[in-house]
XYZ file of N, CA, C and O in Angstrom:
636
model
N -9.986 169.412 186.483
C -10.280 168.235 185.394
C -9.428 166.912 185.810
O -10.231 165.998 185.468
N -8.514 167.004 186.220
C -7.750 165.876 186.596
C -8.399 165.020 187.540
O -8.429 163.699 187.451
N -8.963 165.664 188.647
C -9.639 164.942 189.508
C -11.044 164.107 188.958
O -11.257 163.028 189.382
N -11.655 165.012 188.056
C -12.715 164.407 187.368
C -12.378 163.410 186.590
O -13.071 162.217 186.630
N -11.246 163.321 185.805
C -10.753 162.276 184.985
C -10.591 161.110 185.748
O -10.762 160.041 185.237
N -10.044 161.316 187.093
C -9.674 160.088 187.707
C -10.831 159.488 188.169
O -11.105 158.164 188.031
N -11.919 160.118 188.554
C -13.307 159.526 188.705
C -13.916 158.949 187.586
O -14.493 157.679 187.703
N -13.539 159.379 186.418
C -14.381 158.952 185.206
C -13.388 157.548 185.011
O -14.212 156.649 184.360
N -12.281 157.557 185.115
C -11.571 156.014 184.859
C -12.028 155.170 185.687
O -12.324 153.883 185.327
N -12.237 155.471 187.045
C -12.882 154.529 187.959
C -14.431 154.197 187.706
O -14.699 152.926 188.141
N -15.146 155.055 187.051
C -16.484 154.843 186.886
C -16.859 155.460 185.404
O -17.577 156.404 185.273
N -16.546 154.709 184.586
C -16.552 155.291 183.112
C -18.003 155.314 182.457
O -18.137 155.922 181.538
N -18.968 154.810 183.285
C -20.124 154.799 182.719
C -21.056 155.830 183.614
O -22.175 155.719 183.529
N -20.352 156.877 184.290
C -20.856 158.073 185.025
C -21.205 159.155 184.190
O -20.351 160.024 183.956
N -22.370 159.286 183.736
C -22.660 160.366 182.594
C -22.368 161.723 183.049
O -21.981 162.769 182.659
N -22.779 161.929 184.518
C -22.671 163.395 185.167
C -21.184 163.768 185.314
O -20.972 164.859 184.908
N -20.239 162.694 185.606
C -18.867 163.118 185.846
C -18.433 163.531 184.347
O -17.706 164.507 184.206
N -18.659 162.721 183.281
C -18.467 162.787 181.964
C -18.818 164.314 181.608
O -18.112 165.198 180.986
N -20.118 164.820 181.993
C -20.620 166.059 181.611
C -19.784 167.110 182.345
O -19.665 168.047 181.709
N -19.312 166.931 183.465
C -18.647 167.689 184.182
C -17.227 168.152 183.597
O -16.881 169.204 183.344
N -16.544 167.110 183.122
C -15.328 167.107 182.365
C -15.667 168.010 181.041
O -14.942 168.911 180.639
N -16.728 167.879 180.408
C -17.041 168.384 179.254
C -17.399 169.892 179.612
O -16.763 170.636 178.690
N -17.701 170.094 180.558
C -18.086 171.580 180.836
C -16.744 172.318 181.286
O -16.446 173.509 180.769
N -15.674 171.548 181.814
C -14.480 172.126 181.844
C -13.663 172.518 180.489
O -13.034 173.653 180.422
N -13.823 171.680 179.616
C -13.290 172.008 178.263
C -14.103 173.043 177.686
O -13.387 173.931 177.075
N -15.407 173.044 177.881
C -16.304 174.016 177.184
C -15.734 175.617 177.952
O -15.574 176.504 177.115
N -15.627 175.407 179.167
C -15.295 176.705 179.848
C -13.987 177.308 179.299
O -13.705 178.407 179.127
N -12.855 176.271 179.192
C -11.647 176.840 178.750
C -11.705 177.378 177.379
O -11.165 178.379 177.130
N -12.511 176.560 176.521
C -12.612 177.185 174.784
C -13.204 178.462 175.112
O -12.811 179.319 174.290
N -14.155 178.936 175.817
C -14.875 179.996 175.840
C -13.809 181.110 176.553
O -13.727 182.134 175.866
N -13.105 180.699 177.446
C -12.177 181.733 177.929
C -11.186 182.150 176.860
O -10.484 183.185 177.078
N -10.896 181.113 175.969
C -9.900 181.553 174.969
C -10.257 182.502 173.796
O -9.346 183.324 173.245
N -11.640 182.719 173.744
C -11.902 183.823 172.632
C -12.886 184.940 173.203
O -13.035 185.940 172.411
N -13.521 184.676 174.282
C -14.502 185.429 174.786
C -13.883 186.554 175.783
O -13.725 186.510 176.742
N -13.327 187.797 175.117
C -12.759 188.779 175.934
C -13.397 190.292 175.587
O -13.543 190.557 174.499
N -13.447 190.875 176.717
C -13.881 192.350 176.495
C -13.272 192.991 175.517
O -11.785 193.167 175.584
N -13.884 193.938 174.678
C -13.015 194.756 173.919
C -12.782 194.016 172.553
O -12.032 194.840 171.815
N -12.948 192.754 172.392
C -12.579 192.013 171.098
C -13.558 192.089 170.080
O -14.883 192.009 170.628
N -13.425 192.301 168.781
C -14.371 192.269 167.690
C -14.945 191.136 167.885
O -14.383 189.989 168.023
N -16.247 191.075 167.293
C -16.870 189.718 166.973
C -16.052 189.076 165.729
O -15.992 187.752 165.873
N -15.558 189.544 164.918
C -14.811 188.846 163.781
C -13.670 188.062 164.471
O -13.221 186.991 164.126
N -12.908 188.949 165.440
C -11.753 188.385 165.882
C -12.115 187.379 166.915
O -11.496 186.278 167.131
N -13.345 187.438 167.752
C -13.757 186.445 168.528
C -13.814 184.980 167.802
O -13.562 183.914 168.240
N -14.692 185.192 166.748
C -14.927 184.040 165.786
C -13.492 183.458 165.342
O -13.396 182.149 165.312
N -12.607 184.414 164.951
C -11.343 183.550 164.536
C -10.682 182.945 165.689
O -10.070 181.904 165.342
N -10.685 183.457 166.998
C -10.108 182.677 167.917
C -10.644 181.620 168.637
O -10.043 180.518 168.691
N -11.982 181.686 168.317
C -12.826 180.436 168.494
C -12.519 179.302 167.649
O -12.235 178.077 168.000
N -12.272 179.626 166.454
C -12.041 178.586 165.524
C -10.728 178.170 165.567
O -10.403 176.875 165.350
N -9.632 178.959 166.032
C -8.535 178.607 166.076
C -8.327 177.576 167.305
O -7.474 176.540 167.412
N -9.124 177.690 168.336
C -9.084 176.688 169.559
C -10.298 175.658 169.237
O -10.822 175.016 170.200
N -10.552 175.181 167.910
C -11.496 174.055 167.525
C -11.173 172.760 168.367
O -12.106 172.093 168.316
N -9.886 172.702 168.374
C -9.601 171.299 169.143
C -10.270 171.101 170.682
O -10.854 170.148 170.871
N -10.031 172.187 171.374
C -10.676 172.130 172.625
C -12.280 172.209 172.555
O -12.793 171.494 173.265
N -12.854 172.925 171.680
C -14.355 172.737 171.380
C -14.677 171.389 170.929
O -15.791 170.762 171.551
N -14.007 170.682 170.158
C -14.259 169.469 169.761
C -14.167 168.278 170.817
O -15.105 167.558 171.016
N -13.171 168.584 171.698
C -13.142 167.630 172.780
C -14.183 167.737 173.861
O -14.871 166.856 174.417
N -14.594 169.072 174.086
C -15.810 169.203 174.792
C -16.964 168.746 174.495
O -17.762 167.891 175.157
N -17.352 168.903 172.963
C -18.406 168.094 172.302
C -18.324 166.652 172.852
O -19.363 165.822 172.915
N -17.130 166.038 172.329
C -17.025 164.527 172.440
C -17.139 164.054 173.702
O -17.710 162.930 173.914
N -16.518 164.800 174.713
C -16.897 164.274 176.258
C -18.332 164.493 176.589
O -18.918 163.567 177.224
N -19.055 165.486 176.190
C -20.556 165.606 176.567
C -21.249 164.699 175.816
O -22.056 163.997 176.577
N -20.699 164.218 174.694
C -21.551 163.262 173.815
C -21.363 161.779 174.598
O -22.225 161.152 174.755
N -20.286 161.449 175.166
C -19.743 160.373 175.986
C -20.774 160.382 177.095
O -21.153 159.271 177.557
N -20.693 161.415 177.777
C -21.688 161.438 178.893
C -23.242 161.337 178.707
O -23.840 160.338 179.377
N -23.745 161.509 177.692
C -25.147 161.501 177.005
C -25.452 159.979 176.790
O -26.025 159.234 177.252
N -24.294 159.547 176.234
C -24.286 157.877 175.912
C -24.416 157.098 177.072
O -24.875 156.101 177.092
N -23.649 157.480 178.166
C -23.451 156.784 179.365
C -24.667 156.725 179.974
O -25.132 155.848 180.746
N -25.696 157.846 180.093
C -26.812 157.999 180.574
C -27.789 158.833 180.035
O -27.984 159.774 179.977
N -28.350 158.225 178.921
C -29.117 158.883 177.810
C -30.395 159.543 178.501
O -31.081 160.392 177.635
N -31.016 159.310 179.720
C -32.048 159.878 180.232
C -31.843 161.269 180.661
O -32.518 162.229 180.721
N -30.379 161.543 180.859
C -30.016 162.758 181.212
C -29.513 163.797 180.049
O -28.556 163.703 179.307
N -30.664 164.494 179.772
C -30.353 165.390 178.549
C -29.439 166.684 178.451
O -29.102 167.021 177.579
N -28.938 166.831 179.675
C -28.081 168.002 180.077
C -26.776 167.647 178.936
O -26.428 168.698 178.371
N -26.005 166.651 179.450
C -24.983 166.418 178.441
C -25.405 166.326 177.038
O -24.573 166.789 176.007
N -26.411 165.857 176.611
C -26.846 165.750 175.526
C -27.184 167.104 174.634
O -26.485 167.263 173.446
N -27.630 168.030 175.219
C -27.925 169.196 174.687
C -26.652 170.092 174.468
O -26.522 170.666 173.419
N -25.746 169.919 175.480
C -24.539 170.536 175.191
C -23.729 169.990 174.051
O -23.201 170.577 173.458
N -23.810 168.517 173.892
C -23.132 167.929 172.870
C -23.562 168.300 171.705
O -22.824 168.702 170.508
N -25.023 168.493 171.570
C -25.476 168.851 170.154
C -25.095 170.486 170.075
O -24.678 170.598 169.018
N -25.175 171.148 171.046
C -24.886 172.697 170.751
C -23.487 172.874 170.492
O -22.997 173.628 169.308
N -22.589 172.070 171.059
C -21.249 172.191 170.864
C -20.594 171.712 169.543
O -19.849 172.156 168.803
N -21.218 170.561 169.047
C -21.023 169.776 167.943
C -21.481 170.672 166.714
O -20.745 170.936 165.772
N -22.618 171.367 166.809
C -23.108 172.338 165.882
C -22.122 173.408 165.639
O -21.784 173.903 164.540
N -21.592 173.928 166.789
C -20.823 175.123 166.712
C -19.436 174.776 166.041
O -19.056 175.381 165.293
N -18.847 173.480 166.466
C -17.570 173.070 165.817
C -17.810 173.038 164.318
O -17.017 173.234 163.516
N -18.856 172.364 164.045
C -19.197 172.207 162.503
C -19.275 173.328 161.789
O -18.722 173.593 160.690
N -19.814 174.499 162.425
C -19.966 175.658 161.854
C -18.697 176.432 161.830
O -18.455 177.042 160.730
N -17.939 176.280 162.640
C -16.360 177.051 162.710
C -15.537 176.337 161.802
O -14.681 176.933 161.115
N -15.648 174.872 161.672
C -14.656 174.156 160.850
C -14.925 173.710 159.495
O -14.265 173.283 158.562
N -16.397 173.629 159.442
C -16.753 173.097 158.012
C -16.691 171.499 157.926
O -16.779 170.928 156.762
N -16.364 170.929 159.156
C -16.180 169.396 159.099
C -17.356 168.700 159.655
O -18.029 169.419 160.469
N -17.329 167.299 159.416
C -18.204 166.488 160.203
C -17.388 165.505 160.945
O -16.451 164.926 160.346
N -17.774 164.932 162.178
C -17.211 163.897 162.879
C -18.150 162.779 162.919
O -19.140 162.908 163.662
N -17.933 161.568 162.376
C -19.000 160.585 162.649
C -19.222 160.262 163.889
O -20.608 159.795 164.158
N -18.482 160.384 164.907
C -18.513 160.000 166.216
C -19.603 160.991 166.944
O -20.283 160.574 167.665
N -19.479 162.256 166.244
C -20.446 163.303 166.793
C -21.618 163.253 165.812
O -21.773 164.273 165.102
N -22.683 162.262 165.775
C -23.674 162.501 165.130
C -24.672 163.258 165.523
O -25.711 162.802 166.426
N -24.775 164.502 165.042
C -25.726 165.664 165.654
C -27.114 165.267 165.296
O -27.947 165.647 166.286
N -27.463 164.806 164.428
C -28.818 164.409 164.198
C -29.255 163.379 165.067
O -30.601 163.533 165.726
N -28.497 162.067 165.385
C -29.033 161.201 166.201
C -29.090 161.854 167.679
O -30.013 161.434 168.605
N -28.015 162.626 168.079
C -28.144 162.957 169.485
C -29.214 164.016 169.457
O -29.856 164.057 170.639
N -29.609 164.763 168.622
C -30.678 165.656 168.788
C -31.870 164.878 168.931
O -32.829 165.158 169.822
N -32.296 163.898 168.235
C -33.241 162.916 168.406
C -33.267 162.324 169.834
O -34.373 162.368 170.597
N -32.003 162.020 170.179
C -31.848 161.542 171.582
C -32.301 162.335 172.651
O -32.889 162.089 173.603
N -31.845 163.806 172.504
C -32.276 164.783 173.456
C -33.760 164.920 173.607
O -34.350 165.153 174.489
N -34.399 164.834 172.388
C -35.978 165.003 172.314
C -36.487 163.873 173.240
O -37.581 164.217 173.967
N -36.074 162.859 173.141
C -36.480 161.554 173.377
C -36.321 161.797 175.165
O -37.221 161.450 175.944
N -34.805 161.870 175.501
C -34.797 161.976 176.852
C -35.699 163.246 177.629
O -36.158 162.970 178.615
N -35.657 164.289 176.837
C -36.838 165.310 177.525
C -38.107 164.846 177.471
O -38.897 164.917 178.619
N -38.812 164.081 176.697
C -40.130 163.630 176.673
C -40.166 162.528 177.686
O -41.038 162.586 178.629
N -39.027 161.730 178.215
C -39.073 160.813 179.188
C -39.095 161.557 180.535
O -39.842 161.106 181.347
N -38.491 162.601 180.617
C -38.158 163.299 181.906
C -39.480 164.105 182.036
O -39.667 164.194 183.306
N -39.990 164.558 181.104
C -41.260 165.437 181.588
C -42.441 164.433 181.776
O -43.349 164.864 182.711
N -42.399 163.322 181.464
C -43.308 162.164 182.027
C -43.162 161.663 183.225
O -43.883 161.313 184.260
N -41.827 161.686 183.712
C -41.292 161.177 184.800
C -40.991 162.190 186.116
O -41.426 161.630 187.259
N -40.497 163.298 185.805
C -39.965 164.366 186.651
C -41.191 165.315 187.202
O -42.442 165.433 186.772
N -40.941 165.902 188.449
C -41.689 166.869 189.040
C -42.009 168.028 188.090
O -40.932 168.309 187.273
N -42.876 168.848 188.311
C -43.047 169.986 187.587
C -41.832 171.028 187.624
O -41.763 171.712 186.632
N -41.045 171.037 188.777
C -39.912 171.838 188.901
C -38.798 171.671 187.833
O -38.189 172.522 187.589
N -38.861 170.650 187.322
C -37.747 170.225 186.165
C -38.293 170.409 184.967
O -37.445 170.407 183.936
N -39.578 170.731 184.672
C -40.085 171.030 183.374
C -39.598 172.184 182.647
O -39.346 171.981 181.327
N -39.229 173.251 183.283
C -38.678 174.272 182.559
C -37.492 173.838 181.998
O -37.262 174.210 180.773
N -36.485 173.302 182.610
C -35.034 172.979 182.008
C -35.167 172.138 181.052
O -34.508 172.213 179.640
N -36.223 171.158 180.860
C -36.356 170.099 179.824
C -37.068 170.882 178.556
O -36.302 170.629 177.517
N -37.886 171.744 178.851
C -38.450 172.406 177.880
C -37.392 173.598 177.180
O -37.478 173.828 175.941
N -36.623 174.058 178.099
C -35.552 175.167 177.614
C -34.789 174.167 176.540
O -34.142 174.923 175.760
N -34.360 173.084 176.952
C -33.515 172.379 176.138
C -33.828 172.006 174.825
O -33.176 172.151 173.895
N -35.167 171.662 174.859
C -35.880 171.699 173.293
C -35.840 172.998 172.585
O -35.544 172.837 171.463
N -35.978 174.091 173.290
C -35.986 175.189 172.680
C -34.528 175.711 172.070
O -34.594 176.190 171.030
N -33.652 175.151 172.887
C -32.081 175.324 172.377
C -32.050 174.385 171.131
O -31.459 174.991 170.194
N -32.741 173.256 171.043
C -32.402 172.300 169.717
C -33.057 173.283 168.580
O -32.586 173.119 167.493
N -34.272 173.947 168.926
C -35.028 174.705 167.910
C -34.232 175.903 167.312
O -34.238 176.287 166.078
N -33.318 176.346 168.253
C -32.683 177.605 167.818
C -31.755 177.096 166.823
O -31.122 177.835 165.801
N -31.112 175.725 166.890
C -29.964 175.339 165.982
C -30.747 174.979 164.498
O -30.143 174.803 163.489
N -32.079 174.951 164.348
C -32.768 174.478 163.251
C -33.165 175.796 162.359
O -33.314 175.817 161.375
N -33.010 177.078 163.334
C -33.263 178.341 162.589
C -34.672 178.705 162.099
O -34.931 179.455 161.610
N -35.642 177.751 162.697
C -36.939 178.074 162.258
C -37.636 179.036 163.485
O -37.778 178.683 164.578
N -37.514 180.364 163.231
C -37.907 181.192 164.433
C -39.198 180.911 164.740
O -39.360 181.098 166.185
N -40.359 180.450 164.186
C -41.681 180.233 164.784
C -41.391 179.137 165.754
O -42.166 178.994 166.881
N -40.710 178.090 165.409
C -40.624 176.863 166.193
C -39.761 177.326 167.629
O -39.995 176.721 168.561
N -38.880 178.340 167.517
C -38.167 178.720 168.511
C -38.754 179.324 169.612
O -39.045 179.313 170.806
N -39.913 180.454 168.996
C -40.910 181.066 169.943
C -41.762 180.272 170.648
O -41.984 180.310 171.705
N -42.291 179.137 169.661
C -43.201 177.984 170.513
C -42.447 177.458 171.447
O -43.135 177.343 172.628
N -41.416 177.090 171.349
C -40.690 176.242 172.247
C -40.152 177.052 173.529
O -40.560 176.588 174.663
N -39.870 178.278 173.425
C -39.593 179.124 174.576
C -40.759 179.544 175.290
O -40.852 179.572 176.580
N -41.626 179.680 174.604
C -43.026 180.067 175.278
C -43.541 178.658 176.068
O -44.029 179.018 177.207
N -43.488 177.716 175.568
C -43.778 176.405 176.220
C -42.773 176.137 177.671
O -43.306 175.883 178.539
N -41.678 176.738 177.550
C -40.779 176.706 178.754
C -41.114 177.616 179.675
O -41.255 177.310 180.889
N -41.490 178.782 179.427
C -41.632 179.952 179.967
C -43.030 179.762 180.727
O -43.236 180.169 181.993
N -43.978 179.065 180.148
C -45.306 178.611 180.630
C -45.111 177.892 181.830
O -46.191 177.801 182.997
N -44.208 177.293 182.143
C -43.965 176.264 183.179
C -43.214 176.656 184.365
O -42.653 176.070 185.131
N -42.548 177.909 184.104
C -41.316 178.489 184.856
C -41.979 178.701 186.297
O -41.296 178.963 187.218
N -43.029 178.907 186.384
C -43.928 179.150 187.764
C -43.444 180.295 188.625
O -43.076 180.250 189.549
N -43.096 181.415 187.788
C -42.545 182.654 188.457
C -41.394 182.745 189.092
O -40.870 182.934 189.954
N -40.596 181.597 188.581
C -39.006 181.347 188.983
C -38.271 182.186 188.098
O -37.810 181.786 186.991
N -37.768 183.126 188.523
C -36.943 184.180 187.667
C -35.516 183.762 187.583
O -35.081 184.093 186.662
N -35.252 182.596 188.181
C -33.718 182.150 188.015
C -33.992 181.258 186.647
O -33.212 181.093 185.915
N -35.087 180.635 186.581
C -35.218 179.778 185.389
C -35.572 180.565 184.209
O -34.843 179.982 183.009
N -36.232 181.707 184.162
C -36.242 182.445 182.911
C -35.147 183.454 182.853
O -34.808 183.764 181.923
C-alpha cells in the first residue's frame, strides 16, 4: 500500500491507483473477520469492530471514482462498501453519498457499454446487477444478472 500511496501522491488524479489502494483496505478488512469456523454472528461482530478500515476502503474507492468517473469499477466498490459500512454502523457519511455514486455508476456503465467492445459488456452489466442487489428488488436483480449472462459469450471466467 505504501508504494501505491506514493504513486497517488505523485499523481493524485489517477483513479486506478486509488482503486488499488481501496482494494488493499478492503482485503485487510475482509481478512479481519472472514475466518473458517467462525459463526456468522461473530463474523458480523468482527466486521463491525473493524468498521474504520471498511470506511477507509469506501472513501478511497470513492476518491478513485471521482478521479476517473467513467471507470465504474472503483464506483461499484465504493457503493457496495459504503452500503456495508452504513448497515454495520447505522451511520451516514456525507462524503460517501451512496445515492449519487450509484447513479454515477449507472451512468459510467451506460457510457462504457456504448464505447467499449463486447468483451467488456459482461463486467459492466454485472456491476449494474450488483447495484440491484443493494436495492433488494429480487426481480430487478434477476433481470440484471440475466442481462450480464446473456453477453458472457460462453466465458466461464466471467460467469
